[in-house]
């Protein structure tokens, strides 16, 4: 179930039909509507879904985007915010996304839960790693500071995120859409690997809450020594609703074309992925069309459709 995220090409097209047609011309039968999509794109996409056989694998929150934000900003409103009005706005926009998904026959909405407002030390760890200092005393000091600061403030923000999920569950049943909680790239974000496993346990009995494995995000954390990619993936794999597939230019430049940099060991990790879930190629807009076509052919040789 290979799918193409509209984050790669939506900026190039004014008409949503052309976003979908480009995906189809490359060989994708599914697309994910990403958070950067304009509301003006939706009529054309709705038309293509009705007429041409392209299907929507998933919709990434927020879609349509908030009218008061003039750029692509999936984290403009967070479930973890200390401002109640921001949390309520995030819930309202998520319901709109779920309605969009339901209207287009998509059964999955991808969620970012939020973040913890502390100094962004993950970036410092990435800089030190790039400079070859991952095992240095300086690196260890920054890492311990990051873990300690996050732990001090984590619980209240994690509880807000869980409360938001609980508020959304009745809407999941109403719209018949499941929530895929996405793995994140920065340690300041929610959830961490440990928090994700807590969510796996808490919502084990719910058909409406699952998890969305972002290969690039998790690899970035693995490159910093914050987790083991394969071990973490094996623990959440039974509850996966889908994946974002992209490569990483070591240590932290992600959203590269899959199989292009060797930064993600797909040969090792793909056998852990359940068959039949969406594998959404989520690439930066700078990635070349010819490169996408070449690597897609290579992917199919190695892994097929993973159906």
PDB file of C-alpha atoms in Angstrom:
ATOM      1  CA  UNK A   1       0.000   0.000   0.000  1.00  0.00           C
ATOM      2  CA  UNK A   2       2.512   2.575  -1.199  1.00  0.00           C
ATOM      3  CA  UNK A   3       1.320   6.149  -0.884  1.00  0.00           C
ATOM      4  CA  UNK A   4       2.752   9.582  -1.709  1.00  0.00           C
ATOM      5  CA  UNK A   5       2.446  12.486   0.701  1.00  0.00           C
ATOM      6  CA  UNK A   6       1.223  15.701  -0.875  1.00  0.00           C
ATOM      7  CA  UNK A   7       3.925  17.543   1.119  1.00  0.00           C
ATOM      8  CA  UNK A   8       6.287  16.674  -1.749  1.00  0.00           C
ATOM      9  CA  UNK A   9       4.367  18.321  -4.592  1.00  0.00           C
ATOM     10  CA  UNK A  10       1.440  20.410  -3.326  1.00  0.00           C
ATOM     11  CA  UNK A  11       3.487  23.624  -3.512  1.00  0.00           C
ATOM     12  CA  UNK A  12       3.916  23.144  -7.272  1.00  0.00           C
ATOM     13  CA  UNK A  13       0.231  22.913  -8.144  1.00  0.00           C
ATOM     14  CA  UNK A  14      -2.679  25.296  -7.796  1.00  0.00           C
ATOM     15  CA  UNK A  15      -5.239  22.624  -8.709  1.00  0.00           C
ATOM     16  CA  UNK A  16      -5.517  19.591  -6.463  1.00  0.00           C
ATOM     17  CA  UNK A  17      -6.171  17.381  -9.492  1.00  0.00           C
ATOM     18  CA  UNK A  18      -2.583  17.864 -10.589  1.00  0.00           C
ATOM     19  CA  UNK A  19      -1.233  16.791  -7.185  1.00  0.00           C
ATOM     20  CA  UNK A  20      -3.049  13.483  -7.506  1.00  0.00           C
ATOM     21  CA  UNK A  21      -2.284  13.028 -11.209  1.00  0.00           C
ATOM     22  CA  UNK A  22       1.445  13.496 -10.613  1.00  0.00           C
ATOM     23  CA  UNK A  23       1.359  10.836  -7.904  1.00  0.00           C
ATOM     24  CA  UNK A  24      -0.464   8.477 -10.260  1.00  0.00           C
ATOM     25  CA  UNK A  25       2.020   9.142 -13.083  1.00  0.00           C
ATOM     26  CA  UNK A  26       4.833   7.983 -10.783  1.00  0.00           C
ATOM     27  CA  UNK A  27       2.974   4.760 -10.008  1.00  0.00           C
ATOM     28  CA  UNK A  28       1.310   5.559  -6.682  1.00  0.00           C
ATOM     29  CA  UNK A  29      -2.282   4.416  -6.240  1.00  0.00           C
ATOM     30  CA  UNK A  30      -2.685   6.232  -2.930  1.00  0.00           C
ATOM     31  CA  UNK A  31      -1.859   9.681  -1.611  1.00  0.00           C
ATOM     32  CA  UNK A  32      -1.698  11.165   1.865  1.00  0.00           C
ATOM     33  CA  UNK A  33      -3.163  14.621   2.246  1.00  0.00           C
ATOM     34  CA  UNK A  34      -0.544  16.479   4.244  1.00  0.00           C
ATOM     35  CA  UNK A  35      -0.818  19.475   6.538  1.00  0.00           C
ATOM     36  CA  UNK A  36       0.622  21.804   3.897  1.00  0.00           C
ATOM     37  CA  UNK A  37      -2.329  21.302   1.583  1.00  0.00           C
ATOM     38  CA  UNK A  38      -4.370  24.409   0.779  1.00  0.00           C
ATOM     39  CA  UNK A  39      -8.123  24.331   1.218  1.00  0.00           C
ATOM     40  CA  UNK A  40      -8.334  25.362  -2.453  1.00  0.00           C
ATOM     41  CA  UNK A  41      -6.679  22.039  -3.381  1.00  0.00           C
ATOM     42  CA  UNK A  42      -9.483  19.944  -1.915  1.00  0.00           C
ATOM     43  CA  UNK A  43     -12.146  20.302  -4.686  1.00  0.00           C
ATOM     44  CA  UNK A  44      -9.743  18.991  -7.326  1.00  0.00           C
ATOM     45  CA  UNK A  45      -8.619  16.124  -5.110  1.00  0.00           C
ATOM     46  CA  UNK A  46     -12.215  15.196  -4.331  1.00  0.00           C
ATOM     47  CA  UNK A  47     -12.915  15.126  -8.083  1.00  0.00           C
ATOM     48  CA  UNK A  48      -9.918  12.904  -8.828  1.00  0.00           C
ATOM     49  CA  UNK A  49     -10.825  10.472  -6.038  1.00  0.00           C
ATOM     50  CA  UNK A  50     -14.322  10.180  -7.482  1.00  0.00           C
ATOM     51  CA  UNK A  51     -13.217   9.759 -11.101  1.00  0.00           C
ATOM     52  CA  UNK A  52      -9.737   8.296 -11.495  1.00  0.00           C
ATOM     53  CA  UNK A  53      -9.181   5.514  -8.982  1.00  0.00           C
ATOM     54  CA  UNK A  54      -6.666   7.359  -6.812  1.00  0.00           C
ATOM     55  CA  UNK A  55      -7.434   6.718  -3.148  1.00  0.00           C
ATOM     56  CA  UNK A  56      -6.550   8.576   0.042  1.00  0.00           C
ATOM     57  CA  UNK A  57      -4.508   6.442   2.404  1.00  0.00           C
ATOM     58  CA  UNK A  58      -4.448   8.940   5.247  1.00  0.00           C
ATOM     59  CA  UNK A  59      -4.841  12.597   6.180  1.00  0.00           C
ATOM     60  CA  UNK A  60      -2.230  14.425   8.241  1.00  0.00           C
ATOM     61  CA  UNK A  61      -3.483  16.827  10.888  1.00  0.00           C
ATOM     62  CA  UNK A  62      -4.259  19.700  10.314  1.00  0.00           C
ATOM     63  CA  UNK A  63      -5.956  19.391   6.931  1.00  0.00           C
ATOM     64  CA  UNK A  64      -7.440  21.745   5.937  1.00  0.00           C
ATOM     65  CA  UNK A  65      -4.954  24.047   7.680  1.00  0.00           C
ATOM     66  CA  UNK A  66      -5.982  26.745  10.165  1.00  0.00           C
ATOM     67  CA  UNK A  67      -7.082  29.895   8.334  1.00  0.00           C
ATOM     68  CA  UNK A  68      -5.320  32.138  10.838  1.00  0.00           C
ATOM     69  CA  UNK A  69      -1.877  30.630  10.100  1.00  0.00           C
ATOM     70  CA  UNK A  70      -0.317  31.769   6.834  1.00  0.00           C
ATOM     71  CA  UNK A  71       2.230  28.951   6.436  1.00  0.00           C
ATOM     72  CA  UNK A  72       2.566  25.191   6.689  1.00  0.00           C
ATOM     73  CA  UNK A  73       2.442  24.749  10.477  1.00  0.00           C
ATOM     74  CA  UNK A  74       1.254  21.369  11.782  1.00  0.00           C
ATOM     75  CA  UNK A  75       2.366  22.341  15.286  1.00  0.00           C
ATOM     76  CA  UNK A  76       0.759  25.788  15.378  1.00  0.00           C
ATOM     77  CA  UNK A  77      -1.762  24.509  17.928  1.00  0.00           C
ATOM     78  CA  UNK A  78      -0.710  21.772  20.326  1.00  0.00           C
ATOM     79  CA  UNK A  79      -2.680  19.458  22.587  1.00  0.00           C
ATOM     80  CA  UNK A  80       0.055  19.979  25.183  1.00  0.00           C
ATOM     81  CA  UNK A  81      -0.152  23.771  25.306  1.00  0.00           C
ATOM     82  CA  UNK A  82      -0.548  25.519  28.661  1.00  0.00           C
ATOM     83  CA  UNK A  83      -3.175  27.746  26.978  1.00  0.00           C
ATOM     84  CA  UNK A  84      -6.635  26.207  27.101  1.00  0.00           C
ATOM     85  CA  UNK A  85      -7.799  28.128  24.025  1.00  0.00           C
ATOM     86  CA  UNK A  86      -4.913  26.676  22.014  1.00  0.00           C
ATOM     87  CA  UNK A  87      -5.752  23.134  23.121  1.00  0.00           C
ATOM     88  CA  UNK A  88      -9.396  23.680  22.183  1.00  0.00           C
ATOM     89  CA  UNK A  89      -8.406  25.059  18.783  1.00  0.00           C
ATOM     90  CA  UNK A  90      -6.243  21.981  18.198  1.00  0.00           C
ATOM     91  CA  UNK A  91      -9.236  19.771  18.962  1.00  0.00           C
ATOM     92  CA  UNK A  92     -11.525  21.732  16.622  1.00  0.00           C
ATOM     93  CA  UNK A  93      -9.019  21.575  13.775  1.00  0.00           C
ATOM     94  CA  UNK A  94      -8.507  17.852  14.361  1.00  0.00           C
ATOM     95  CA  UNK A  95     -12.232  17.240  14.061  1.00  0.00           C
ATOM     96  CA  UNK A  96     -12.179  19.097  10.740  1.00  0.00           C
ATOM     97  CA  UNK A  97      -9.334  16.846   9.611  1.00  0.00           C
ATOM     98  CA  UNK A  98     -11.282  13.754  10.647  1.00  0.00           C
ATOM     99  CA  UNK A  99     -14.279  15.025   8.709  1.00  0.00           C
ATOM    100  CA  UNK A 100     -12.060  15.518   5.635  1.00  0.00           C
ATOM    101  CA  UNK A 101     -10.716  11.987   5.992  1.00  0.00           C
ATOM    102  CA  UNK A 102     -14.186  10.516   6.337  1.00  0.00           C
ATOM    103  CA  UNK A 103     -15.468  12.433   3.328  1.00  0.00           C
ATOM    104  CA  UNK A 104     -12.639  11.088   1.169  1.00  0.00           C
ATOM    105  CA  UNK A 105     -12.843   7.507   2.383  1.00  0.00           C
ATOM    106  CA  UNK A 106      -9.611   7.604   4.381  1.00  0.00           C
ATOM    107  CA  UNK A 107      -9.611   5.576   7.577  1.00  0.00           C
ATOM    108  CA  UNK A 108      -6.551   7.146   9.223  1.00  0.00           C
ATOM    109  CA  UNK A 109      -5.575  10.559  10.563  1.00  0.00           C
ATOM    110  CA  UNK A 110      -1.936  11.183  11.531  1.00  0.00           C
ATOM    111  CA  UNK A 111      -1.439  13.200  14.722  1.00  0.00           C
ATOM    112  CA  UNK A 112       1.333  15.237  16.287  1.00  0.00           C
ATOM    113  CA  UNK A 113       0.590  15.413  20.010  1.00  0.00           C
ATOM    114  CA  UNK A 114       2.694  18.411  20.978  1.00  0.00           C
ATOM    115  CA  UNK A 115       5.881  19.324  22.808  1.00  0.00           C
ATOM    116  CA  UNK A 116       7.357  20.393  26.119  1.00  0.00           C
ATOM    117  CA  UNK A 117       8.482  24.051  26.306  1.00  0.00           C
ATOM    118  CA  UNK A 118      12.109  23.616  27.317  1.00  0.00           C
ATOM    119  CA  UNK A 119      15.380  24.665  25.696  1.00  0.00           C
ATOM    120  CA  UNK A 120      15.727  22.842  22.323  1.00  0.00           C
ATOM    121  CA  UNK A 121      18.800  20.837  23.240  1.00  0.00           C
ATOM    122  CA  UNK A 122      18.174  18.101  20.648  1.00  0.00           C
ATOM    123  CA  UNK A 123      19.573  20.492  18.053  1.00  0.00           C
ATOM    124  CA  UNK A 124      22.708  20.929  20.133  1.00  0.00           C
ATOM    125  CA  UNK A 125      23.122  17.145  20.293  1.00  0.00           C
ATOM    126  CA  UNK A 126      22.773  16.990  16.506  1.00  0.00           C
ATOM    127  CA  UNK A 127      25.448  19.663  16.069  1.00  0.00           C
ATOM    128  CA  UNK A 128      27.832  17.823  18.377  1.00  0.00           C
ATOM    129  CA  UNK A 129      27.157  14.520  16.618  1.00  0.00           C
ATOM    130  CA  UNK A 130      27.848  16.076  13.222  1.00  0.00           C
ATOM    131  CA  UNK A 131      31.110  17.425  14.628  1.00  0.00           C
ATOM    132  CA  UNK A 132      32.146  13.923  15.722  1.00  0.00           C
ATOM    133  CA  UNK A 133      31.642  14.571  19.424  1.00  0.00           C
ATOM    134  CA  UNK A 134      28.849  12.095  20.173  1.00  0.00           C
ATOM    135  CA  UNK A 135      30.891  10.314  22.873  1.00  0.00           C
ATOM    136  CA  UNK A 136      32.464  13.439  24.320  1.00  0.00           C
ATOM    137  CA  UNK A 137      31.995  14.815  27.836  1.00  0.00           C
ATOM    138  CA  UNK A 138      30.280  17.859  26.334  1.00  0.00           C
ATOM    139  CA  UNK A 139      27.767  15.664  24.531  1.00  0.00           C
ATOM    140  CA  UNK A 140      27.044  13.622  27.650  1.00  0.00           C
ATOM    141  CA  UNK A 141      26.530  16.787  29.679  1.00  0.00           C
ATOM    142  CA  UNK A 142      24.032  18.228  27.188  1.00  0.00           C
ATOM    143  CA  UNK A 143      22.198  14.907  26.885  1.00  0.00           C
ATOM    144  CA  UNK A 144      21.824  14.542  30.649  1.00  0.00           C
ATOM    145  CA  UNK A 145      20.622  18.141  30.909  1.00  0.00           C
ATOM    146  CA  UNK A 146      18.021  17.508  28.210  1.00  0.00           C
ATOM    147  CA  UNK A 147      16.735  14.318  29.847  1.00  0.00           C
ATOM    148  CA  UNK A 148      16.558  15.961  33.282  1.00  0.00           C
ATOM    149  CA  UNK A 149      14.781  19.102  32.082  1.00  0.00           C
ATOM    150  CA  UNK A 150      12.267  17.114  30.102  1.00  0.00           C
ATOM    151  CA  UNK A 151      11.532  14.746  32.973  1.00  0.00           C
ATOM    152  CA  UNK A 152      10.849  17.701  35.273  1.00  0.00           C
ATOM    153  CA  UNK A 153       8.069  19.042  33.048  1.00  0.00           C
ATOM    154  CA  UNK A 154       6.907  15.969  31.146  1.00  0.00           C
ATOM    155  CA  UNK A 155       3.968  14.614  33.131  1.00  0.00           C
ATOM    156  CA  UNK A 156       1.579  17.560  32.874  1.00  0.00           C
ATOM    157  CA  UNK A 157       2.101  17.841  29.108  1.00  0.00           C
ATOM    158  CA  UNK A 158       1.803  14.109  28.568  1.00  0.00           C
ATOM    159  CA  UNK A 159      -1.435  14.105  30.565  1.00  0.00           C
ATOM    160  CA  UNK A 160      -2.810  16.909  28.382  1.00  0.00           C
ATOM    161  CA  UNK A 161      -2.020  14.875  25.282  1.00  0.00           C
ATOM    162  CA  UNK A 162      -3.807  11.824  26.680  1.00  0.00           C
ATOM    163  CA  UNK A 163      -6.783  13.969  27.647  1.00  0.00           C
ATOM    164  CA  UNK A 164      -6.990  15.228  24.063  1.00  0.00           C
ATOM    165  CA  UNK A 165      -6.963  11.668  22.712  1.00  0.00           C
ATOM    166  CA  UNK A 166      -9.779  10.765  25.098  1.00  0.00           C
ATOM    167  CA  UNK A 167     -11.761  13.788  23.876  1.00  0.00           C
ATOM    168  CA  UNK A 168     -11.299  12.654  20.271  1.00  0.00           C
ATOM    169  CA  UNK A 169     -12.360   9.026  20.754  1.00  0.00           C
ATOM    170  CA  UNK A 170     -16.137   9.671  20.375  1.00  0.00           C
ATOM    171  CA  UNK A 171     -15.388  11.554  17.146  1.00  0.00           C
ATOM    172  CA  UNK A 172     -13.374   8.587  15.881  1.00  0.00           C
ATOM    173  CA  UNK A 173     -16.448   6.434  16.213  1.00  0.00           C
ATOM    174  CA  UNK A 174     -18.643   9.098  14.639  1.00  0.00           C
ATOM    175  CA  UNK A 175     -16.421   9.544  11.574  1.00  0.00           C
ATOM    176  CA  UNK A 176     -15.104   5.946  11.513  1.00  0.00           C
ATOM    177  CA  UNK A 177     -11.538   7.243  11.443  1.00  0.00           C
ATOM    178  CA  UNK A 178      -8.610   6.009  13.553  1.00  0.00           C
ATOM    179  CA  UNK A 179      -5.867   8.176  15.012  1.00  0.00           C
ATOM    180  CA  UNK A 180      -2.246   7.358  14.208  1.00  0.00           C
ATOM    181  CA  UNK A 181       0.035   8.929  16.829  1.00  0.00           C
ATOM    182  CA  UNK A 182       3.269   9.803  15.066  1.00  0.00           C
ATOM    183  CA  UNK A 183       6.780   9.178  16.329  1.00  0.00           C
ATOM    184  CA  UNK A 184       8.729  12.413  16.610  1.00  0.00           C
ATOM    185  CA  UNK A 185      12.250  13.573  15.769  1.00  0.00           C
ATOM    186  CA  UNK A 186      13.108  15.792  18.756  1.00  0.00           C
ATOM    187  CA  UNK A 187      13.369  14.643  22.358  1.00  0.00           C
ATOM    188  CA  UNK A 188      11.447  17.746  23.487  1.00  0.00           C
ATOM    189  CA  UNK A 189       8.398  16.529  21.577  1.00  0.00           C
ATOM    190  CA  UNK A 190       5.617  14.238  22.788  1.00  0.00           C
ATOM    191  CA  UNK A 191       5.730  11.273  22.859  1.00  0.00           C
ATOM    192  CA  UNK A 192       9.197   9.909  23.545  1.00  0.00           C
ATOM    193  CA  UNK A 193       9.770   6.221  22.917  1.00  0.00           C
ATOM    194  CA  UNK A 194       8.940   5.454  26.547  1.00  0.00           C
ATOM    195  CA  UNK A 195       5.769   7.565  26.426  1.00  0.00           C
ATOM    196  CA  UNK A 196       4.739   5.901  23.182  1.00  0.00           C
ATOM    197  CA  UNK A 197       4.898   2.529  24.911  1.00  0.00           C
ATOM    198  CA  UNK A 198       2.720   3.906  27.709  1.00  0.00           C
ATOM    199  CA  UNK A 199       0.165   4.935  25.099  1.00  0.00           C
ATOM    200  CA  UNK A 200       0.354   1.484  23.516  1.00  0.00           C
ATOM    201  CA  UNK A 201      -0.603  -0.009  26.872  1.00  0.00           C
ATOM    202  CA  UNK A 202      -3.279   2.557  27.690  1.00  0.00           C
ATOM    203  CA  UNK A 203      -5.135   2.258  24.374  1.00  0.00           C
ATOM    204  CA  UNK A 204      -4.475  -1.413  23.730  1.00  0.00           C
ATOM    205  CA  UNK A 205      -8.187  -2.178  23.738  1.00  0.00           C
ATOM    206  CA  UNK A 206      -9.240   0.689  21.474  1.00  0.00           C
ATOM    207  CA  UNK A 207      -9.739   0.147  17.734  1.00  0.00           C
ATOM    208  CA  UNK A 208      -9.507   3.914  17.202  1.00  0.00           C
ATOM    209  CA  UNK A 209      -5.981   4.618  18.479  1.00  0.00           C
ATOM    210  CA  UNK A 210      -2.849   3.274  16.846  1.00  0.00           C
ATOM    211  CA  UNK A 211       0.617   4.465  15.990  1.00  0.00           C
ATOM    212  CA  UNK A 212       2.417   5.929  13.001  1.00  0.00           C
ATOM    213  CA  UNK A 213       6.071   5.034  12.567  1.00  0.00           C
ATOM    214  CA  UNK A 214       8.132   7.740  10.932  1.00  0.00           C
ATOM    215  CA  UNK A 215      11.348   6.040   9.815  1.00  0.00           C
ATOM    216  CA  UNK A 216      13.277   9.276   9.474  1.00  0.00           C
ATOM    217  CA  UNK A 217      12.210  10.765  12.795  1.00  0.00           C
ATOM    218  CA  UNK A 218      13.098   7.644  14.733  1.00  0.00           C
ATOM    219  CA  UNK A 219      16.403   7.243  12.907  1.00  0.00           C
ATOM    220  CA  UNK A 220      17.367  10.773  13.878  1.00  0.00           C
ATOM    221  CA  UNK A 221      16.872   9.894  17.547  1.00  0.00           C
ATOM    222  CA  UNK A 222      18.716   6.611  17.059  1.00  0.00           C
ATOM    223  CA  UNK A 223      21.654   8.512  15.536  1.00  0.00           C
ATOM    224  CA  UNK A 224      21.876  10.494  18.776  1.00  0.00           C
ATOM    225  CA  UNK A 225      21.888   7.365  20.915  1.00  0.00           C
ATOM    226  CA  UNK A 226      18.448   8.107  22.362  1.00  0.00           C
ATOM    227  CA  UNK A 227      16.917   4.782  21.323  1.00  0.00           C
ATOM    228  CA  UNK A 228      17.474   1.607  19.311  1.00  0.00           C
ATOM    229  CA  UNK A 229      15.462   1.857  16.097  1.00  0.00           C
ATOM    230  CA  UNK A 230      14.785  -1.846  15.528  1.00  0.00           C
ATOM    231  CA  UNK A 231      13.989  -2.582  19.167  1.00  0.00           C
ATOM    232  CA  UNK A 232      11.547   0.322  19.443  1.00  0.00           C
ATOM    233  CA  UNK A 233       9.870  -0.544  16.152  1.00  0.00           C
ATOM    234  CA  UNK A 234       9.415  -4.171  17.179  1.00  0.00           C
ATOM    235  CA  UNK A 235       7.626  -3.029  20.339  1.00  0.00           C
ATOM    236  CA  UNK A 236       5.088  -0.790  18.601  1.00  0.00           C
ATOM    237  CA  UNK A 237       4.740  -2.755  15.340  1.00  0.00           C
ATOM    238  CA  UNK A 238       1.618  -4.739  16.312  1.00  0.00           C
ATOM    239  CA  UNK A 239      -0.289  -1.471  16.783  1.00  0.00           C
ATOM    240  CA  UNK A 240       0.912   0.388  13.695  1.00  0.00           C
ATOM    241  CA  UNK A 241      -1.641   2.082  11.444  1.00  0.00           C
ATOM    242  CA  UNK A 242       0.934   3.274   8.933  1.00  0.00           C
ATOM    243  CA  UNK A 243       4.403   4.650   8.315  1.00  0.00           C
ATOM    244  CA  UNK A 244       6.120   7.697   6.892  1.00  0.00           C
ATOM    245  CA  UNK A 245       8.952   6.441   4.728  1.00  0.00           C
ATOM    246  CA  UNK A 246      11.984   8.616   4.029  1.00  0.00           C
ATOM    247  CA  UNK A 247      15.735   8.404   4.341  1.00  0.00           C
ATOM    248  CA  UNK A 248      18.170  10.364   6.494  1.00  0.00           C
ATOM    249  CA  UNK A 249      21.393  12.105   5.548  1.00  0.00           C
ATOM    250  CA  UNK A 250      23.379  11.458   8.715  1.00  0.00           C
ATOM    251  CA  UNK A 251      22.723  12.475  11.360  1.00  0.00           C
ATOM    252  CA  UNK A 252      19.620  14.653  11.097  1.00  0.00           C
ATOM    253  CA  UNK A 253      18.636  15.677   7.555  1.00  0.00           C
ATOM    254  CA  UNK A 254      15.518  13.636   6.947  1.00  0.00           C
ATOM    255  CA  UNK A 255      12.747  13.564   4.338  1.00  0.00           C
ATOM    256  CA  UNK A 256      15.229  12.353   1.719  1.00  0.00           C
ATOM    257  CA  UNK A 257      14.069   9.909  -0.976  1.00  0.00           C
ATOM    258  CA  UNK A 258      13.891   6.369   0.467  1.00  0.00           C
ATOM    259  CA  UNK A 259      16.941   4.200  -0.347  1.00  0.00           C
ATOM    260  CA  UNK A 260      18.920   7.286  -1.380  1.00  0.00           C
ATOM    261  CA  UNK A 261      21.357   7.921   1.482  1.00  0.00           C
ATOM    262  CA  UNK A 262      21.652   4.621   3.335  1.00  0.00           C
ATOM    263  CA  UNK A 263      20.832   6.405   6.558  1.00  0.00           C
ATOM    264  CA  UNK A 264      17.903   4.100   7.335  1.00  0.00           C
ATOM    265  CA  UNK A 265      18.458   0.331   7.228  1.00  0.00           C
ATOM    266  CA  UNK A 266      15.197  -0.548   5.489  1.00  0.00           C
ATOM    267  CA  UNK A 267      16.354  -4.109   4.786  1.00  0.00           C
ATOM    268  CA  UNK A 268      16.595  -4.706   8.537  1.00  0.00           C
ATOM    269  CA  UNK A 269      13.514  -2.729   9.562  1.00  0.00           C
ATOM    270  CA  UNK A 270      10.912  -3.537   6.907  1.00  0.00           C
ATOM    271  CA  UNK A 271      10.432  -7.176   8.039  1.00  0.00           C
ATOM    272  CA  UNK A 272       9.147  -5.730  11.333  1.00  0.00           C
ATOM    273  CA  UNK A 273       6.359  -3.792   9.604  1.00  0.00           C
ATOM    274  CA  UNK A 274       2.908  -5.441   9.432  1.00  0.00           C
ATOM    275  CA  UNK A 275       1.705  -6.173   5.910  1.00  0.00           C
ATOM    276  CA  UNK A 276      -1.095  -4.134   4.380  1.00  0.00           C
ATOM    277  CA  UNK A 277      -0.634  -0.790   6.138  1.00  0.00           C
ATOM    278  CA  UNK A 278       0.089   2.461   4.251  1.00  0.00           C
ATOM    279  CA  UNK A 279       3.747   3.200   3.552  1.00  0.00           C
ATOM    280  CA  UNK A 280       3.646   6.909   2.818  1.00  0.00           C
ATOM    281  CA  UNK A 281       6.650   8.354   1.025  1.00  0.00           C
ATOM    282  CA  UNK A 282       7.004  11.683   2.840  1.00  0.00           C
ATOM    283  CA  UNK A 283       9.722  13.680   1.122  1.00  0.00           C
ATOM    284  CA  UNK A 284      10.940  17.251   1.150  1.00  0.00           C
ATOM    285  CA  UNK A 285       9.838  19.325  -1.796  1.00  0.00           C
ATOM    286  CA  UNK A 286      13.452  19.606  -3.019  1.00  0.00           C
ATOM    287  CA  UNK A 287      13.682  15.887  -3.843  1.00  0.00           C
ATOM    288  CA  UNK A 288      13.862  15.366  -7.607  1.00  0.00           C
ATOM    289  CA  UNK A 289      11.083  13.630  -9.514  1.00  0.00           C
ATOM    290  CA  UNK A 290      13.555  11.478 -11.472  1.00  0.00           C
ATOM    291  CA  UNK A 291      15.168  10.379  -8.217  1.00  0.00           C
ATOM    292  CA  UNK A 292      11.777   9.446  -6.771  1.00  0.00           C
ATOM    293  CA  UNK A 293      10.956   7.371  -9.840  1.00  0.00           C
ATOM    294  CA  UNK A 294      14.284   5.524  -9.728  1.00  0.00           C
ATOM    295  CA  UNK A 295      14.096   4.692  -6.036  1.00  0.00           C
ATOM    296  CA  UNK A 296      10.455   3.683  -6.256  1.00  0.00           C
ATOM    297  CA  UNK A 297      11.394   1.067  -8.852  1.00  0.00           C
ATOM    298  CA  UNK A 298      14.203  -0.142  -6.586  1.00  0.00           C
ATOM    299  CA  UNK A 299      11.837  -0.246  -3.608  1.00  0.00           C
ATOM    300  CA  UNK A 300       9.370  -2.418  -5.501  1.00  0.00           C
ATOM    301  CA  UNK A 301      12.158  -4.803  -6.459  1.00  0.00           C
ATOM    302  CA  UNK A 302      13.203  -5.138  -2.820  1.00  0.00           C
ATOM    303  CA  UNK A 303       9.897  -4.986  -0.956  1.00  0.00           C
ATOM    304  CA  UNK A 304       7.035  -5.044  -3.442  1.00  0.00           C
ATOM    305  CA  UNK A 305       3.903  -3.248  -2.297  1.00  0.00           C
ATOM    306  CA  UNK A 306       4.183  -4.807   1.189  1.00  0.00           C
ATOM    307  CA  UNK A 307       0.535  -5.754   0.901  1.00  0.00           C
TER     308      UNK A 307
END
